[in-house]
N, CA and C of each residue as an Amber inpcrd file, in Angstrom:
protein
   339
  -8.4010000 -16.5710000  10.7750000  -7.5440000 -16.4850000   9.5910000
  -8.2840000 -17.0680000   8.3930000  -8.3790000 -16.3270000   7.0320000
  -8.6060000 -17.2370000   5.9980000  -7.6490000 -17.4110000   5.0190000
  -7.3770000 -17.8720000   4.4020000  -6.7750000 -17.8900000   3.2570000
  -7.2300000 -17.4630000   1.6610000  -6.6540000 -16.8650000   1.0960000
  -6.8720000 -16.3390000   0.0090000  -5.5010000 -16.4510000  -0.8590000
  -5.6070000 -16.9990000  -2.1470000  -4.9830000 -17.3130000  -3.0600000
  -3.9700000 -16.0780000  -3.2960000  -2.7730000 -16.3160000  -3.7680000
  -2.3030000 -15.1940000  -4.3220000  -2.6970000 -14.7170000  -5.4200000
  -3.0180000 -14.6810000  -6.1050000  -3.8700000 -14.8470000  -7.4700000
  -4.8340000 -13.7260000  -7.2600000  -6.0710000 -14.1300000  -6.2230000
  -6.9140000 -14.0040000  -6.1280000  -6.4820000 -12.4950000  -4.8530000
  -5.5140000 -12.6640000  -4.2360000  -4.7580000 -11.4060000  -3.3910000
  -4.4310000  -9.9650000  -4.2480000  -3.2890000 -10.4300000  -5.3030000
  -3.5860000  -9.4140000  -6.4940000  -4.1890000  -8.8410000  -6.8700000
  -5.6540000  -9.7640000  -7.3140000  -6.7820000  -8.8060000  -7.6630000
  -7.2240000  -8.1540000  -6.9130000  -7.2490000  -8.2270000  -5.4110000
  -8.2230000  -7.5210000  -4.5490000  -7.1340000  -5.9700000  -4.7730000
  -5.7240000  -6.2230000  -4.2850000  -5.1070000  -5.0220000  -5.0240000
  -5.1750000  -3.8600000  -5.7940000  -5.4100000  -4.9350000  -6.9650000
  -5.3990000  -4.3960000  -8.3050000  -6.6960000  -3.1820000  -8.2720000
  -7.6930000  -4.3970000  -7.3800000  -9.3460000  -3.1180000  -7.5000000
  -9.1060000  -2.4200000  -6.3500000  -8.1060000  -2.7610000  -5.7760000
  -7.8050000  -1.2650000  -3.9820000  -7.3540000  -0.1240000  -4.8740000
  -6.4870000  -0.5480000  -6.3460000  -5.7650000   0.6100000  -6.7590000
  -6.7470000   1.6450000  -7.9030000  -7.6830000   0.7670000  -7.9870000
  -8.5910000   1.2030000  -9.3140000  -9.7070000   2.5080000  -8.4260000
  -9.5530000   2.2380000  -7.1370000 -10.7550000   2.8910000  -6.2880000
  -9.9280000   3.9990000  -5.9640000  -8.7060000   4.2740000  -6.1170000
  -8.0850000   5.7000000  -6.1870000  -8.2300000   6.6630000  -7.2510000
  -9.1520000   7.8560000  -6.9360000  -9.2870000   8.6440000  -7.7420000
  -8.1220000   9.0470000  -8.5310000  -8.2400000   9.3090000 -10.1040000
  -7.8180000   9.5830000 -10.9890000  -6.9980000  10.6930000 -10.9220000
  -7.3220000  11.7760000  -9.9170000  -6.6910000  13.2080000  -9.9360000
  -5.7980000  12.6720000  -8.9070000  -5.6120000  11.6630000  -8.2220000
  -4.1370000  11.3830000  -7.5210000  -3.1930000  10.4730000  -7.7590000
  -3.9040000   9.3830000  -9.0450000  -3.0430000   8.7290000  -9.7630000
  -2.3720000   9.3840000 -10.4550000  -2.7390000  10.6130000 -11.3530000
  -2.0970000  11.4210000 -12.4950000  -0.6450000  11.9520000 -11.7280000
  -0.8290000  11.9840000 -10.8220000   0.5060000  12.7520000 -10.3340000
   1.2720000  11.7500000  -9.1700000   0.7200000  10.5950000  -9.2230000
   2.1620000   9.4980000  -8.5970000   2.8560000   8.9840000  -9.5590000
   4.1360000   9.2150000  -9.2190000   5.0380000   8.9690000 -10.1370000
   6.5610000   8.1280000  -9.6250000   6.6410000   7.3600000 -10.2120000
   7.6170000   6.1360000 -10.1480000   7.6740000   5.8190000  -8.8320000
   6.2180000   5.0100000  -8.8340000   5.9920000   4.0910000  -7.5790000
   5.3680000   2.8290000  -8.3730000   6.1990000   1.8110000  -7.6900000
   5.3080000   0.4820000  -8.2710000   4.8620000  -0.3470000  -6.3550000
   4.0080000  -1.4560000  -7.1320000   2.9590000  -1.7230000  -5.8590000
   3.1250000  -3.6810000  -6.2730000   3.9180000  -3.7600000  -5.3430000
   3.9110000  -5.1580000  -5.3460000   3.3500000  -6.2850000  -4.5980000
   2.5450000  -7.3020000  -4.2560000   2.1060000  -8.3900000  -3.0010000
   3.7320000  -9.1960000  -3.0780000   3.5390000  -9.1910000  -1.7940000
   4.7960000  -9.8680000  -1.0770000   3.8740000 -10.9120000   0.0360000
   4.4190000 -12.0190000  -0.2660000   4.0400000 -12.8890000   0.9620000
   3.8750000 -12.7930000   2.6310000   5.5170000 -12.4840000   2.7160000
   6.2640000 -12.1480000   4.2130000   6.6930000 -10.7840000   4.1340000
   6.3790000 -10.0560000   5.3240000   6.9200000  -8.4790000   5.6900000
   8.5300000  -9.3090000   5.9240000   9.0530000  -7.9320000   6.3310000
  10.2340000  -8.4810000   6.6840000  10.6080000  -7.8650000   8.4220000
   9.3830000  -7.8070000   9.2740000   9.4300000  -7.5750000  10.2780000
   7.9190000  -7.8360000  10.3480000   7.9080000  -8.5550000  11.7850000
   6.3500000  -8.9670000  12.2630000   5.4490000  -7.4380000  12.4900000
   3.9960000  -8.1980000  11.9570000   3.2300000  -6.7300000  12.0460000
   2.6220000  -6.2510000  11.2680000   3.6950000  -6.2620000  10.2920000
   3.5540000  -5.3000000   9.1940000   2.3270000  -5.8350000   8.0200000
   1.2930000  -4.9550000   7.6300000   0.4830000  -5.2230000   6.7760000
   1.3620000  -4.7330000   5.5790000   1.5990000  -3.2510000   5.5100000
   2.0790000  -3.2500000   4.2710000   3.6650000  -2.0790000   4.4060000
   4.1050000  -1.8060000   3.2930000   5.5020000  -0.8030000   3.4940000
   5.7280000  -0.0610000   2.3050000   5.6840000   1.3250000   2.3000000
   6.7670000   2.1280000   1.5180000   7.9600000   2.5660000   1.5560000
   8.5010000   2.2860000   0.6000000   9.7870000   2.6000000   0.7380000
  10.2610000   3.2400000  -0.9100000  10.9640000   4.9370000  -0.2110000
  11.2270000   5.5040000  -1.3550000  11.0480000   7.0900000  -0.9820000
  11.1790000   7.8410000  -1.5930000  11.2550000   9.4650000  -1.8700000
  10.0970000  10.0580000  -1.6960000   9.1480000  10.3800000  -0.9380000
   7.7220000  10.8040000  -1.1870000   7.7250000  11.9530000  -1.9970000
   6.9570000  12.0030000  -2.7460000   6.3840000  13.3890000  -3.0990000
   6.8130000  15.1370000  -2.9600000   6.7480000  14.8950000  -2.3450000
   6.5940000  15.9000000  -1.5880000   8.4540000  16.1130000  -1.0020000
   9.0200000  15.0380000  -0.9550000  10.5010000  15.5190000  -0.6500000
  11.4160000  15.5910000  -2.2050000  10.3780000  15.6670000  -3.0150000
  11.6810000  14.9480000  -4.2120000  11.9290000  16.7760000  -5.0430000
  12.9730000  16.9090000  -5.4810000  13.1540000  18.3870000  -6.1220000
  14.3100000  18.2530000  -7.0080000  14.8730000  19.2750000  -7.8240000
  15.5720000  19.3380000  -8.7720000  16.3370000  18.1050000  -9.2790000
  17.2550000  17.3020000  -8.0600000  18.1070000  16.6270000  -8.0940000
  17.4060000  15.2480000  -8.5340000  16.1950000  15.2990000  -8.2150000
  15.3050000  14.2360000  -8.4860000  15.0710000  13.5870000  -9.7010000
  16.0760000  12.3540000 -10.0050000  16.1740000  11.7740000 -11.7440000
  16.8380000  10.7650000 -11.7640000  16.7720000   9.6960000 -12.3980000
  17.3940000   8.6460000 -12.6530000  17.5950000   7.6610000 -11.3030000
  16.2190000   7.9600000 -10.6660000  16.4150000   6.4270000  -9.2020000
  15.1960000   5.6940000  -9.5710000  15.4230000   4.3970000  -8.7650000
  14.9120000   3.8040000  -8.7180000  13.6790000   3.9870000  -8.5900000
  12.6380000   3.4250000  -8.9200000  11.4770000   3.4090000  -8.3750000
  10.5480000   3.4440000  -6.7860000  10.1940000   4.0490000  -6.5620000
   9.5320000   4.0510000  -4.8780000   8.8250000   2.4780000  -4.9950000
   8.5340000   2.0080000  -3.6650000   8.0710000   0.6130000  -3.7280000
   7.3120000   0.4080000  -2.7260000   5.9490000   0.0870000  -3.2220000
   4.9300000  -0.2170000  -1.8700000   4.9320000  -2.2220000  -1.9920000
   5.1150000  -2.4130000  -1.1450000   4.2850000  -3.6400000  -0.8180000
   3.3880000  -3.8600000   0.2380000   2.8090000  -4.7570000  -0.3870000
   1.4860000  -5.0680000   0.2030000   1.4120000  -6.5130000   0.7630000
   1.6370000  -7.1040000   1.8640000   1.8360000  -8.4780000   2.6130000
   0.4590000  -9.3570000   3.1130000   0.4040000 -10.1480000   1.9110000
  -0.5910000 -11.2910000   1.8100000  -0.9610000 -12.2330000   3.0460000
   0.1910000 -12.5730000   4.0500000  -0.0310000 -13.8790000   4.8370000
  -0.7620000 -12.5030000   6.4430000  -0.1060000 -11.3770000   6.7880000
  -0.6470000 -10.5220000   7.4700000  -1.6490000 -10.4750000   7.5740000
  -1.9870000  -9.9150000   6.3900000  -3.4930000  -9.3750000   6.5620000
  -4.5550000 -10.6780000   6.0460000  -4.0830000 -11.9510000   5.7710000
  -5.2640000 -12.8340000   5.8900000  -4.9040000 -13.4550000   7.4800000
  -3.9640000 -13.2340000   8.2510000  -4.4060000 -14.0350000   9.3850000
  -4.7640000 -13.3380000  10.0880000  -5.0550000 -11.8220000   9.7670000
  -6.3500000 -10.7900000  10.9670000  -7.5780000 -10.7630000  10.5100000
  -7.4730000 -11.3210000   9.3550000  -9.2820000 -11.3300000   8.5470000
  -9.7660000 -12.8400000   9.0470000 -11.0070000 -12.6650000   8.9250000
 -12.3110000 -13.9430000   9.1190000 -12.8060000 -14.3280000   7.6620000
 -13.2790000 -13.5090000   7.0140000 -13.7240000 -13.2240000   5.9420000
 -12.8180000 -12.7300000   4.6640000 -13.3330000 -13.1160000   3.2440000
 -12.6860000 -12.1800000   2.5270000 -13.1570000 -11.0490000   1.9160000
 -14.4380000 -10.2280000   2.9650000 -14.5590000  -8.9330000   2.9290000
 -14.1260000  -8.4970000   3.8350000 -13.0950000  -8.9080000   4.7350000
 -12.5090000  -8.3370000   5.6650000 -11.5900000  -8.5130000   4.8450000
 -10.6640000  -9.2400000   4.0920000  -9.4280000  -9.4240000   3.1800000
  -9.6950000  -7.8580000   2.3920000 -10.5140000  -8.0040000   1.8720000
 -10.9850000  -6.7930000   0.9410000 -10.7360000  -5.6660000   1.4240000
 -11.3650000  -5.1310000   2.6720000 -11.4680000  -4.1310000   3.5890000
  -9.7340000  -3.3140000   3.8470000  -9.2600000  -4.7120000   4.5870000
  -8.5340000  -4.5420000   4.8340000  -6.8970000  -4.4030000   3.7340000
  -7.2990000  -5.0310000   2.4910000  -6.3560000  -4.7880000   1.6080000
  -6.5980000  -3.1070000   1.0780000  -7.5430000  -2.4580000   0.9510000
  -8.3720000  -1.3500000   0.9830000  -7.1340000  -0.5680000   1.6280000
  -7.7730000  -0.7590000   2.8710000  -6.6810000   0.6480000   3.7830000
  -5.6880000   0.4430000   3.6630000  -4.9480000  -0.6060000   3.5160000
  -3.4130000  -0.7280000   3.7190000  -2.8250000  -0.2960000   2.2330000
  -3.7370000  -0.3300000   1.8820000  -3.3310000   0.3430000  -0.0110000
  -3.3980000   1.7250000   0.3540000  -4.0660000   2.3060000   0.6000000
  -4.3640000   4.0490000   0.8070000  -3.5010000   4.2820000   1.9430000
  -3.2160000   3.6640000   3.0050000  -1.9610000   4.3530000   3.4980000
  -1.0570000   3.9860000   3.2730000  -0.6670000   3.0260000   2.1680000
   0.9360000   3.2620000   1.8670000   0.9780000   3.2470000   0.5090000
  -0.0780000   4.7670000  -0.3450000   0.4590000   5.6570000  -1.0710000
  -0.0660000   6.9120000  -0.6390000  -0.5010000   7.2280000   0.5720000
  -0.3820000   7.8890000   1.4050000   0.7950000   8.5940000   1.4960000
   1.6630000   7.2610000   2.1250000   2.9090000   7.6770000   2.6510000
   3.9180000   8.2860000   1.0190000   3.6390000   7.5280000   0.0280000
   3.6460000   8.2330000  -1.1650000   3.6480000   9.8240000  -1.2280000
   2.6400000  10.3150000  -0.8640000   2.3790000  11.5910000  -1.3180000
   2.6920000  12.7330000   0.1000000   3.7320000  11.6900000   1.2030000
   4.0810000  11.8940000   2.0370000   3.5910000  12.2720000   3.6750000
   2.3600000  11.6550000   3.2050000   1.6480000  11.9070000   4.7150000
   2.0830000  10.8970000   5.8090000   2.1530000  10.6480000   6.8820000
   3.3010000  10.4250000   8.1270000   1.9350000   9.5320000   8.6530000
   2.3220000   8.3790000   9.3650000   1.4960000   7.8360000  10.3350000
   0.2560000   8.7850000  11.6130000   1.3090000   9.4220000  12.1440000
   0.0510000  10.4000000  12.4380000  -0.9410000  11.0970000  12.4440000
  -0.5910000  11.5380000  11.1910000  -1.5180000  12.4680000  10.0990000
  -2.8130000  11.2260000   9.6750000  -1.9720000  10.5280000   9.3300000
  -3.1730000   9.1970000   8.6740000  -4.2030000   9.0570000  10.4550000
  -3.5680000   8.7040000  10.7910000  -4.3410000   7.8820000  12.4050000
  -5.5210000   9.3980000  12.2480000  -4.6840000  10.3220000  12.6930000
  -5.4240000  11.7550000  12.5110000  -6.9100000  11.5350000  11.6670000
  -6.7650000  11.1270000  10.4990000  -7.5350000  11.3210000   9.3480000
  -8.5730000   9.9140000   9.3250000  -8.2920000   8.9520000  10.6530000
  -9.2860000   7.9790000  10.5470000  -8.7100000   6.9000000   9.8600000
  -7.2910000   6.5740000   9.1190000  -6.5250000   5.3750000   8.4540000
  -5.7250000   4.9560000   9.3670000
């Protein structure tokens, strides 16, 4: 386990989100990406929750925002390192806006995430 600041958790975030190409940011839409300390079930690195993409149509207006979080105390007590913090804040960012653009756990495992 290491520890890494929240502070310093954010940023690794912030640059997981910057390493998503531009042609798939342009078209996510009302998703925000928050660090959360504690999942709210053991396990969990990170969670979406919300409307993917791909299910949303006409009726689609005036909700809430989709919501990824991303769980800080998780994924530093499977890391050694904080290029494993890095690494691992990495994937857990890309599959849960993944699940965003509605791709399913399987599909991801499928695809090597």
């Amino acid at each position: 386990m290491i520890e890494v600041s929240r502070e310093k958790f954010e940023e690794l975030v912030a640059e997981a989100l910057d390493t998503i190409p531009p042609e798939l940011t342009k078209v996510m839409d009302n998703v925000v990406v928050v660090v959360v300390d504690d999942p709210p079930e053991p396990d969990l690195l990170g969670l979406y929750t919300g409307i993917p993409l791909t299910e949303r149509g006409d009726w689609y207006a005036g909700v809430l925002p989709d919501r990824i979080e991303i769980y800080r105390n998780p994924i530093c007590s499977i890391c050694d390192t904080e290029d494993d913090v890095v690494e691992e804040v990495q994937i857990t960012v890309v599959h849960e806006i993944a699940h965003h653009f509605g791709i399913d756990d399987d599909r991801l495992h499928e695809l090597g995430w």
